[in-house]
Coordinates of N, CA and C in Angstrom, one line a residue:
M1 N -65.0 19.5 4.5 CA -63.7 20.0 5.6 C -62.1 19.6 4.9
T2 N -61.4 20.8 4.7 CA -60.2 21.0 3.8 C -59.4 20.1 4.9
Q3 N -58.5 19.2 4.1 CA -57.5 18.2 4.5 C -56.1 19.4 4.3
R4 N -55.3 19.4 5.8 CA -54.1 20.0 5.6 C -52.8 19.4 5.2
T5 N -52.4 19.8 4.3 CA -51.0 19.4 3.6 C -49.9 19.2 4.7
A6 N -48.8 18.1 4.2 CA -47.7 17.6 5.1 C -47.0 18.9 5.5
A7 N -47.2 19.7 4.8 CA -46.1 20.9 4.5 C -46.9 22.0 5.8
E8 N -47.8 21.9 6.1 CA -48.6 23.0 6.9 C -48.4 22.4 8.2
P9 N -48.4 23.4 9.0 CA -48.1 23.3 10.5 C -49.5 22.9 11.2
D10 N -49.7 22.0 12.3 CA -50.8 21.8 12.7 C -50.9 23.2 13.9
V11 N -50.2 23.9 14.0 CA -50.4 25.1 14.6 C -49.9 26.1 14.3
P12 N -50.5 27.3 14.3 CA -49.5 28.5 13.5 C -48.7 29.0 14.6
Q13 N -47.6 29.6 14.3 CA -46.7 29.8 14.6 C -46.5 31.5 15.7
Q14 N -47.8 31.7 16.0 CA -48.0 33.2 16.3 C -46.6 33.7 17.2
D15 N -46.7 33.2 18.2 CA -45.8 33.5 19.5 C -43.9 33.6 18.8
S16 N -44.2 32.9 17.8 CA -42.8 32.9 17.5 C -42.4 34.4 16.2
E17 N -43.8 34.7 15.8 CA -44.0 35.7 14.6 C -43.8 36.9 15.5
Q18 N -44.7 37.1 16.6 CA -44.8 38.5 17.5 C -43.1 38.6 17.9
T19 N -42.7 37.2 18.3 CA -41.1 37.5 18.8 C -40.3 38.3 17.8
F20 N -40.5 37.8 16.8 CA -39.7 38.6 15.5 C -40.0 39.3 14.9
D21 N -41.1 40.0 15.3 CA -41.7 41.3 15.1 C -41.2 42.1 15.8
R22 N -41.3 42.0 17.2 CA -40.8 42.8 18.3 C -39.0 43.0 17.8
L23 N -38.4 41.9 17.4 CA -36.6 42.1 17.3 C -36.9 43.2 16.1
V24 N -37.5 43.1 14.8 CA -37.6 44.3 14.2 C -37.8 45.0 14.3
D25 N -38.9 45.2 15.1 CA -39.5 46.6 15.5 C -38.2 47.7 16.0
E26 N -37.7 46.6 17.2 CA -37.0 47.7 18.1 C -36.0 48.2 17.6
G27 N -35.1 46.9 16.4 CA -33.8 46.9 15.4 C -34.4 48.3 14.9
H28 N -35.0 48.5 14.2 CA -35.5 49.5 13.3 C -35.6 50.9 14.2
Q29 N -35.9 51.0 15.2 CA -35.5 52.1 16.3 C -34.3 52.3 16.8
R30 N -33.4 51.3 17.2 CA -32.2 51.6 17.7 C -31.8 52.3 16.3
L31 N -32.0 51.5 14.9 CA -31.1 51.8 13.8 C -31.4 53.3 13.3
G32 N -32.7 53.8 13.8 CA -33.1 55.2 13.5 C -32.4 56.5 14.4
R33 N -31.7 55.7 15.5 CA -31.5 56.7 16.5 C -30.4 58.1 15.7
S34 N -30.7 59.4 16.7 CA -29.8 60.2 16.1 C -28.3 60.0 16.9
W35 N -27.1 60.5 16.5 CA -26.1 60.3 16.9 C -26.0 60.3 18.4
L36 N -26.5 61.8 18.6 CA -26.7 61.8 20.3 C -27.6 61.0 20.9
G37 N -28.4 60.5 20.5 CA -29.5 59.4 21.2 C -29.0 58.2 21.3
L38 N -27.9 57.6 20.3 CA -26.8 56.5 20.2 C -25.6 56.6 20.8
A39 N -25.2 57.8 21.2 CA -23.7 58.0 22.3 C -25.0 58.2 23.9
A40 N -25.7 58.7 23.8 CA -26.4 58.7 25.3 C -26.8 57.1 25.9
T41 N -27.4 56.3 25.0 CA -27.8 55.5 25.4 C -26.7 54.4 25.5
G42 N -25.6 54.5 24.8 CA -24.3 53.7 24.4 C -23.7 54.1 26.0
F43 N -23.3 55.3 26.1 CA -22.8 55.8 27.8 C -23.5 55.3 28.9
L44 N -24.9 55.4 29.0 CA -25.5 55.1 30.1 C -25.5 53.4 30.2
G45 N -25.6 52.8 28.9 CA -25.1 51.4 29.3 C -24.0 50.6 29.6
G46 N -22.6 51.9 29.2 CA -21.5 51.2 30.1 C -21.6 51.3 31.7
L47 N -22.4 52.7 32.1 CA -22.8 53.2 33.3 C -22.9 52.1 34.2
D48 N -24.4 51.0 33.4 CA -24.8 50.2 33.6 C -24.0 49.0 34.3
V49 N -23.6 48.5 33.5 CA -22.4 47.5 33.3 C -21.6 47.7 34.5
G50 N -21.5 49.1 34.5 CA -19.9 49.8 35.5 C -20.7 49.3 36.8
V51 N -22.1 49.3 37.2 CA -22.6 49.5 38.3 C -22.6 48.0 38.7
G52 N -22.8 46.9 37.8 CA -22.7 45.8 37.9 C -21.4 45.0 38.1
V53 N -20.4 45.7 37.8 CA -19.1 45.4 38.5 C -18.7 45.7 39.9
L54 N -19.0 46.9 40.2 CA -19.1 47.5 41.4 C -19.6 46.3 42.2
A55 N -21.0 45.8 42.2 CA -21.7 45.0 42.8 C -20.7 43.9 43.3
L56 N -20.5 43.2 41.9 CA -19.3 42.3 41.9 C -18.1 42.4 43.1
L57 N -17.5 43.2 42.8 CA -16.5 43.2 43.1 C -16.7 43.6 45.1
L58 N -17.7 44.1 45.4 CA -18.0 44.3 46.7 C -18.2 43.3 47.3
V59 N -19.2 42.3 46.6 CA -19.8 41.1 47.2 C -18.6 40.2 47.3
E60 N -17.6 40.0 46.3 CA -16.5 39.5 46.6 C -15.7 39.4 47.4
H61 N -15.4 41.1 47.9 CA -14.4 41.5 48.9 C -14.9 40.8 50.0
V62 N -16.0 41.2 50.2 CA -16.8 40.9 51.3 C -17.0 39.3 51.8
T63 N -17.2 38.5 51.1 CA -18.0 37.3 51.0 C -16.8 36.2 50.4
H64 N -16.2 36.8 49.7 CA -15.0 35.5 48.9 C -15.9 34.6 48.0
S65 N -17.0 35.0 47.8 CA -17.8 33.6 47.2 C -17.8 34.5 45.4
V66 N -17.5 33.6 44.6 CA -17.6 33.7 43.1 C -18.7 34.0 42.8
L67 N -19.5 32.7 43.2 CA -21.2 32.6 42.8 C -21.5 33.6 43.4
L68 N -21.7 34.3 44.5 CA -22.4 35.4 45.0 C -22.1 36.6 44.3
G69 N -20.7 36.5 44.2 CA -20.1 37.8 43.1 C -21.1 38.0 41.9
G70 N -21.4 36.6 41.4 CA -21.5 36.4 39.5 C -23.4 37.3 40.0
L71 N -24.0 36.9 41.0 CA -25.0 37.3 41.1 C -25.3 38.5 41.7
A72 N -24.6 39.0 42.4 CA -24.4 40.4 42.6 C -24.1 41.3 40.7
F73 N -23.4 40.4 39.8 CA -23.2 41.1 38.8 C -24.5 41.3 38.1
S74 N -25.3 40.9 38.1 CA -26.7 40.5 37.2 C -27.4 42.1 37.4
A75 N -26.6 42.8 38.7 CA -27.6 44.0 39.1 C -27.4 45.1 37.7
G76 N -26.1 44.8 36.9 CA -26.0 45.9 35.8 C -27.0 45.1 34.6
F77 N -27.5 44.0 34.4 CA -27.9 43.8 33.6 C -29.7 43.8 33.9
I78 N -29.6 44.2 35.2 CA -31.4 44.4 35.7 C -31.4 46.1 34.9
A79 N -30.4 46.7 35.7 CA -30.7 48.0 35.1 C -30.5 48.6 33.6
L80 N -29.5 47.2 32.9 CA -30.0 47.6 31.4 C -31.6 47.3 30.7
T81 N -32.2 46.5 31.6 CA -33.2 45.6 31.0 C -34.4 46.9 31.1
L82 N -34.2 47.4 32.4 CA -35.1 48.3 33.1 C -35.1 49.9 32.3
A83 N -33.7 50.3 32.1 CA -33.8 51.6 31.4 C -33.9 51.4 30.0
R84 N -33.4 50.3 29.6 CA -33.4 50.1 27.9 C -32.3 50.6 27.1
T85 N -31.3 50.8 27.9 CA -30.0 51.2 27.2 C -29.2 50.2 26.8
E86 N -28.0 50.9 26.1 CA -27.7 49.7 24.8 C -26.4 49.4 24.9
L87 N -26.0 47.9 25.0 CA -25.2 47.2 25.4 C -24.7 47.2 24.1
F88 N -23.4 46.8 23.8 CA -22.9 46.5 22.2 C -23.1 45.4 21.7
T89 N -22.5 43.9 22.4 CA -23.0 42.6 22.5 C -24.5 42.3 22.3
E90 N -25.6 43.1 22.6 CA -26.6 43.2 22.4 C -27.3 43.1 21.3
N91 N -26.4 44.0 20.4 CA -26.6 44.6 19.2 C -26.4 43.6 17.8
F92 N -25.8 42.5 18.3 CA -25.3 41.3 17.3 C -27.1 40.2 17.2
L93 N -27.7 40.7 17.4 CA -29.0 40.1 17.0 C -30.2 41.0 16.6
V94 N -30.9 42.0 17.3 CA -31.9 42.8 17.2 C -31.6 43.1 16.2
P95 N -30.7 44.0 15.9 CA -30.2 45.1 14.4 C -29.9 44.4 13.5
V96 N -29.2 43.5 13.5 CA -29.0 42.7 12.8 C -30.2 41.7 11.9
V97 N -31.1 41.5 12.7 CA -32.6 40.6 12.3 C -33.2 41.8 11.4
T98 N -33.3 43.4 11.9 CA -33.8 44.6 11.1 C -33.3 44.5 9.9
V99 N -31.9 44.3 9.6 CA -31.1 44.8 8.5 C -31.5 43.2 7.4
V100 N -31.6 42.3 8.0 CA -32.0 41.3 7.4 C -33.4 41.6 6.9
A101 N -34.0 41.9 7.6 CA -35.5 42.3 7.3 C -35.9 43.2 6.1
K102 N -34.6 44.2 5.7 CA -34.7 44.9 5.2 C -35.6 46.3 5.6
R103 N -35.0 46.6 6.8 CA -36.0 47.6 7.3 C -34.9 48.2 7.9
G104 N -33.6 48.0 7.6 CA -32.3 48.7 7.9 C -31.4 48.5 6.9
T105 N -30.1 49.5 7.0 CA -28.9 49.3 6.5 C -27.7 49.0 7.1
V106 N -27.2 48.4 6.0 CA -25.8 47.8 6.8 C -24.8 48.8 7.5
A107 N -24.7 50.2 6.6 CA -24.3 51.2 7.3 C -24.6 52.0 8.2
G108 N -25.9 51.8 8.8 CA -26.6 52.3 10.2 C -26.3 51.2 11.4
L109 N -25.9 49.7 10.4 CA -25.7 48.7 11.5 C -24.2 49.2 12.1
A110 N -23.5 49.4 11.0 CA -21.8 49.8 11.3 C -21.8 51.0 12.6
R111 N -22.8 52.2 12.0 CA -22.7 53.1 12.7 C -23.2 52.7 14.0
L112 N -24.2 52.3 14.6 CA -24.6 51.5 15.9 C -23.6 50.5 16.3
W113 N -23.0 50.1 15.8 CA -21.8 49.0 16.5 C -20.8 49.9 16.7
T114 N -20.3 51.0 16.3 CA -19.2 51.5 16.6 C -19.6 53.0 17.5
T115 N -20.6 53.3 17.5 CA -21.1 54.5 18.4 C -21.4 53.5 19.6
T116 N -21.9 52.4 19.9 CA -22.3 52.1 20.9 C -20.8 51.2 21.7
L117 N -19.9 50.6 21.0 CA -18.8 50.1 21.7 C -17.9 50.8 22.4
L118 N -17.8 52.2 21.6 CA -16.9 53.4 22.3 C -17.6 54.1 23.3
T119 N -19.4 54.1 23.1 CA -19.8 54.6 24.4 C -20.0 53.8 25.9
N120 N -20.3 52.3 25.3 CA -20.0 51.6 26.3 C -18.7 51.5 27.2
L121 N -17.5 51.5 26.5 CA -16.5 51.4 27.0 C -16.3 52.6 27.9
L122 N -16.3 54.3 27.5 CA -16.5 55.3 28.1 C -17.0 55.4 29.0
G123 N -18.4 54.9 29.2 CA -18.9 55.1 30.7 C -18.8 53.9 31.7
G124 N -18.5 52.9 30.8 CA -17.8 51.8 32.0 C -16.5 52.1 32.7
W125 N -15.5 52.9 31.7 CA -14.2 53.2 32.5 C -14.2 54.4 33.4
V126 N -15.5 55.4 33.3 CA -15.7 56.4 34.2 C -16.3 55.5 35.3
V127 N -16.9 54.5 35.5 CA -17.8 54.0 36.6 C -16.1 53.3 37.1
T128 N -15.8 52.7 36.8 CA -14.5 51.9 37.0 C -13.7 52.8 37.7
G129 N -13.3 54.2 37.2 CA -12.1 54.8 37.9 C -13.1 55.3 38.8
L130 N -14.1 55.8 39.2 CA -14.5 56.2 40.5 C -14.7 55.2 41.8
V131 N -15.0 54.2 41.3 CA -14.8 52.9 41.7 C -13.7 52.8 42.6
M132 N -12.8 52.5 42.0 CA -11.4 53.0 42.2 C -10.7 53.6 42.9
A133 N -11.4 55.0 42.9 CA -11.4 56.1 43.6 C -11.9 56.2 44.9
G134 N -13.0 55.8 45.0 CA -13.8 55.6 46.1 C -14.1 54.6 47.1
F135 N -13.4 53.4 46.5 CA -13.2 51.9 47.5 C -12.1 51.7 46.9
P136 N -10.6 51.9 47.8 CA -9.6 51.5 47.3 C -9.7 50.2 47.9
A137 N -10.0 49.7 48.8 CA -10.1 48.4 49.5 C -10.4 47.2 48.4
L138 N -10.8 47.8 47.1 CA -11.4 46.7 46.4 C -10.6 46.8 45.5
R139 N -9.4 47.4 45.3 CA -8.0 47.3 44.2 C -7.7 45.9 44.3
A140 N -7.4 45.2 45.4 CA -7.1 43.6 45.2 C -8.3 42.5 44.4
S141 N -9.3 42.9 44.7 CA -10.4 42.1 44.2 C -10.7 42.4 42.7
A142 N -10.5 43.5 42.6 CA -10.3 44.2 40.5 C -9.1 43.1 40.3
V143 N -8.1 43.5 40.6 CA -6.4 43.0 40.0 C -7.0 41.8 39.7
E144 N -7.5 40.8 41.0 CA -7.4 39.6 40.9 C -8.5 39.6 39.8
A145 N -9.8 39.7 39.6 CA -10.6 39.8 38.8 C -10.1 39.9 37.5
A146 N -9.2 40.9 37.2 CA -9.1 41.4 35.8 C -7.9 40.5 35.4
Q147 N -7.4 39.6 36.4 CA -6.0 38.7 36.3 C -6.6 37.4 35.2
S148 N -7.7 37.0 35.8 CA -8.6 35.8 35.3 C -9.0 36.4 33.3
Y149 N -9.0 37.4 33.0 CA -9.0 37.5 31.8 C -8.2 37.6 31.1
V150 N -6.9 38.3 31.7 CA -5.4 38.5 31.0 C -4.9 37.1 31.2
D151 N -5.1 36.4 32.0 CA -4.5 34.6 32.0 C -5.3 33.9 30.9
L152 N -6.2 34.2 30.4 CA -7.1 33.7 28.9 C -5.7 34.0 27.9
G153 N -5.5 34.7 27.3 CA -4.5 35.2 26.7 C -5.4 35.3 25.2
F154 N -5.3 34.5 24.2 CA -5.6 34.8 22.5 C -5.7 33.2 22.1
G155 N -5.8 32.2 22.8 CA -6.0 31.3 22.7 C -7.7 30.6 22.1
W156 N -7.8 28.9 22.2 CA -8.7 28.8 21.6 C -9.7 28.6 23.2
S157 N -9.4 28.6 24.3 CA -10.0 29.1 25.8 C -10.5 30.5 25.6
A158 N -10.0 31.0 25.3 CA -10.3 32.3 25.1 C -11.7 32.8 24.2
F159 N -11.4 32.3 22.9 CA -12.3 32.5 22.2 C -13.3 31.5 22.2
A160 N -13.4 30.4 23.0 CA -14.6 29.6 23.1 C -15.3 30.1 24.2
L161 N -15.0 30.9 24.9 CA -15.8 31.9 26.2 C -15.8 33.0 25.8
A162 N -15.5 33.8 24.6 CA -16.2 34.6 24.1 C -17.1 34.1 23.1
L163 N -17.2 33.1 22.5 CA -18.4 32.4 21.9 C -19.5 31.8 23.0
I164 N -19.5 31.6 24.4 CA -20.3 31.6 25.3 C -20.7 32.5 25.5
G165 N -19.8 33.6 26.1 CA -20.9 35.2 26.1 C -21.6 35.8 25.3
G166 N -21.1 35.9 23.9 CA -21.8 36.0 23.6 C -23.2 35.1 22.9
M167 N -23.4 34.0 23.0 CA -24.3 33.2 23.2 C -25.4 33.6 24.4
L168 N -24.6 33.7 25.3 CA -25.7 33.9 26.4 C -26.4 35.4 26.2
I169 N -25.6 36.4 26.0 CA -26.5 37.8 25.8 C -27.3 37.5 24.2
T170 N -27.0 36.8 23.5 CA -27.9 36.8 22.6 C -29.3 35.8 23.1
L171 N -29.0 35.0 23.3 CA -30.4 34.0 24.3 C -30.9 35.1 25.2
M172 N -30.4 35.6 26.2 CA -30.9 36.7 26.7 C -31.8 37.9 26.0
T173 N -31.5 38.5 24.8 CA -31.9 39.2 24.4 C -33.4 38.7 23.7
H174 N -33.0 37.4 23.1 CA -34.0 36.6 22.5 C -35.3 36.5 23.5
L175 N -34.9 35.9 24.6 CA -35.9 35.5 25.6 C -36.9 36.8 26.1
Q176 N -36.0 38.0 26.0 CA -36.2 39.2 26.4 C -37.6 39.7 25.8
H177 N -37.4 39.6 24.3 CA -38.4 40.0 23.3 C -39.2 39.0 22.9
A178 N -39.6 37.9 23.7 CA -40.8 37.4 23.5 C -41.7 37.0 24.8
T179 N -41.7 38.2 25.5 CA -42.4 38.6 26.7 C -42.6 40.2 26.5
E180 N -43.8 40.9 26.8 CA -43.8 42.2 26.9 C -43.9 42.7 28.2
S181 N -44.0 41.5 29.3 CA -43.7 42.1 30.9 C -42.0 42.2 31.1
D182 N -42.0 43.7 32.1 CA -40.7 43.8 32.4 C -40.2 43.0 33.5
G183 N -41.4 42.5 34.0 CA -40.7 41.3 35.1 C -40.5 40.3 34.8
V184 N -41.2 39.5 33.5 CA -40.3 38.3 33.3 C -39.1 38.4 32.5
R185 N -39.1 39.7 31.8 CA -37.7 40.3 31.4 C -36.5 40.4 32.3
L186 N -36.3 40.2 33.5 CA -35.6 40.7 34.2 C -35.1 38.6 34.5
V187 N -36.0 38.0 34.4 CA -35.4 36.7 34.7 C -34.1 36.3 33.6
P188 N -34.2 36.5 32.5 CA -32.9 36.3 31.9 C -31.8 37.0 32.1
A189 N -32.0 38.4 32.2 CA -31.2 39.3 32.6 C -30.3 38.7 33.7
V190 N -31.0 38.1 34.7 CA -30.5 37.8 35.7 C -29.8 36.4 36.0
V191 N -30.0 35.7 34.9 CA -29.8 34.1 34.8 C -28.2 34.7 33.7
A192 N -28.2 35.5 32.5 CA -27.2 35.8 32.0 C -26.1 36.4 32.6
G193 N -26.5 37.7 33.5 CA -25.6 38.0 34.5 C -24.8 37.6 35.3
F194 N -25.7 36.3 35.7 CA -25.0 35.2 36.9 C -23.7 34.5 36.3
L195 N -24.2 34.3 35.2 CA -23.1 33.1 34.2 C -22.1 33.9 33.9
L196 N -22.4 35.2 33.1 CA -21.1 35.8 32.4 C -20.0 36.2 34.2
G197 N -20.8 36.5 35.1 CA -20.1 37.1 36.2 C -19.3 35.9 36.7
A198 N -20.3 34.8 37.3 CA -19.6 33.6 37.9 C -19.1 32.9 37.2
G199 N -19.0 33.0 36.0 CA -18.2 31.8 35.3 C -17.0 32.6 35.1
K200 N -17.0 34.0 34.6 CA -15.6 34.5 34.0 C -15.6 34.5 33.1
V201 N -16.9 34.6 32.1 CA -16.8 34.2 30.8 C -16.3 35.3 29.7
N202 N -15.5 35.3 28.9 CA -14.9 36.1 27.9 C -16.1 37.1 27.4
H203 N -16.2 38.4 28.1 CA -17.3 39.8 27.6 C -16.4 40.8 27.0
A204 N -16.5 41.0 25.8 CA -15.8 42.1 25.8 C -16.1 43.1 26.4
I205 N -17.0 43.8 26.6 CA -17.3 45.0 27.7 C -17.0 44.7 29.0
V206 N -17.4 43.6 29.6 CA -17.2 43.3 30.9 C -15.6 43.3 31.1
A207 N -14.8 42.3 30.2 CA -13.4 42.2 30.7 C -12.5 43.4 30.5
S208 N -13.4 44.7 29.9 CA -12.4 45.9 29.6 C -12.8 46.9 30.6
L209 N -13.8 46.3 31.9 CA -13.9 47.3 32.8 C -13.3 46.8 34.1
V210 N -12.3 45.2 34.2 CA -12.2 45.0 35.4 C -10.9 45.1 35.1

């Protein structure tokens, strides 16, 4: 019987390798999308997050509860997960891993980031405009929600909350790629959405929509 060396693990890290492979494969698919495909999935991603903002404003307006509003906001991340649309801040893990694995290019990554950011904002602004026009009673709640981001300014607190927001999205993405079950993938989506909404965490797309 052959003895293992000290450098060899007792148990092969198959689950971690499978998660990494899923990240690389999906990143390769994202980077390979056409301009139209990127624009469409990015725009729809903005719509999904906009729906989450609508849910947050409705619930906070009725219940005056930040926690319930944060839970309602997770509806947007549930939609993102099920529809597999693009969110700009999700693209700091999946496609980057693909580029590091040499299955994508830096130019392709820049194209993905730019297109997704612009179309996320466009889709989100469309929903926000419709919400403000269709639900005028929510304007006060929207102003109050937006004020929390304005008050952050550009100091260390805003920077720290931005890092936390990025950490939450990256963790959500990593956990979702650790399983092939859509039902299980909803769990980190709900948790991340709740923490972002209830904690008023500084998130690039969310802060631009409220």
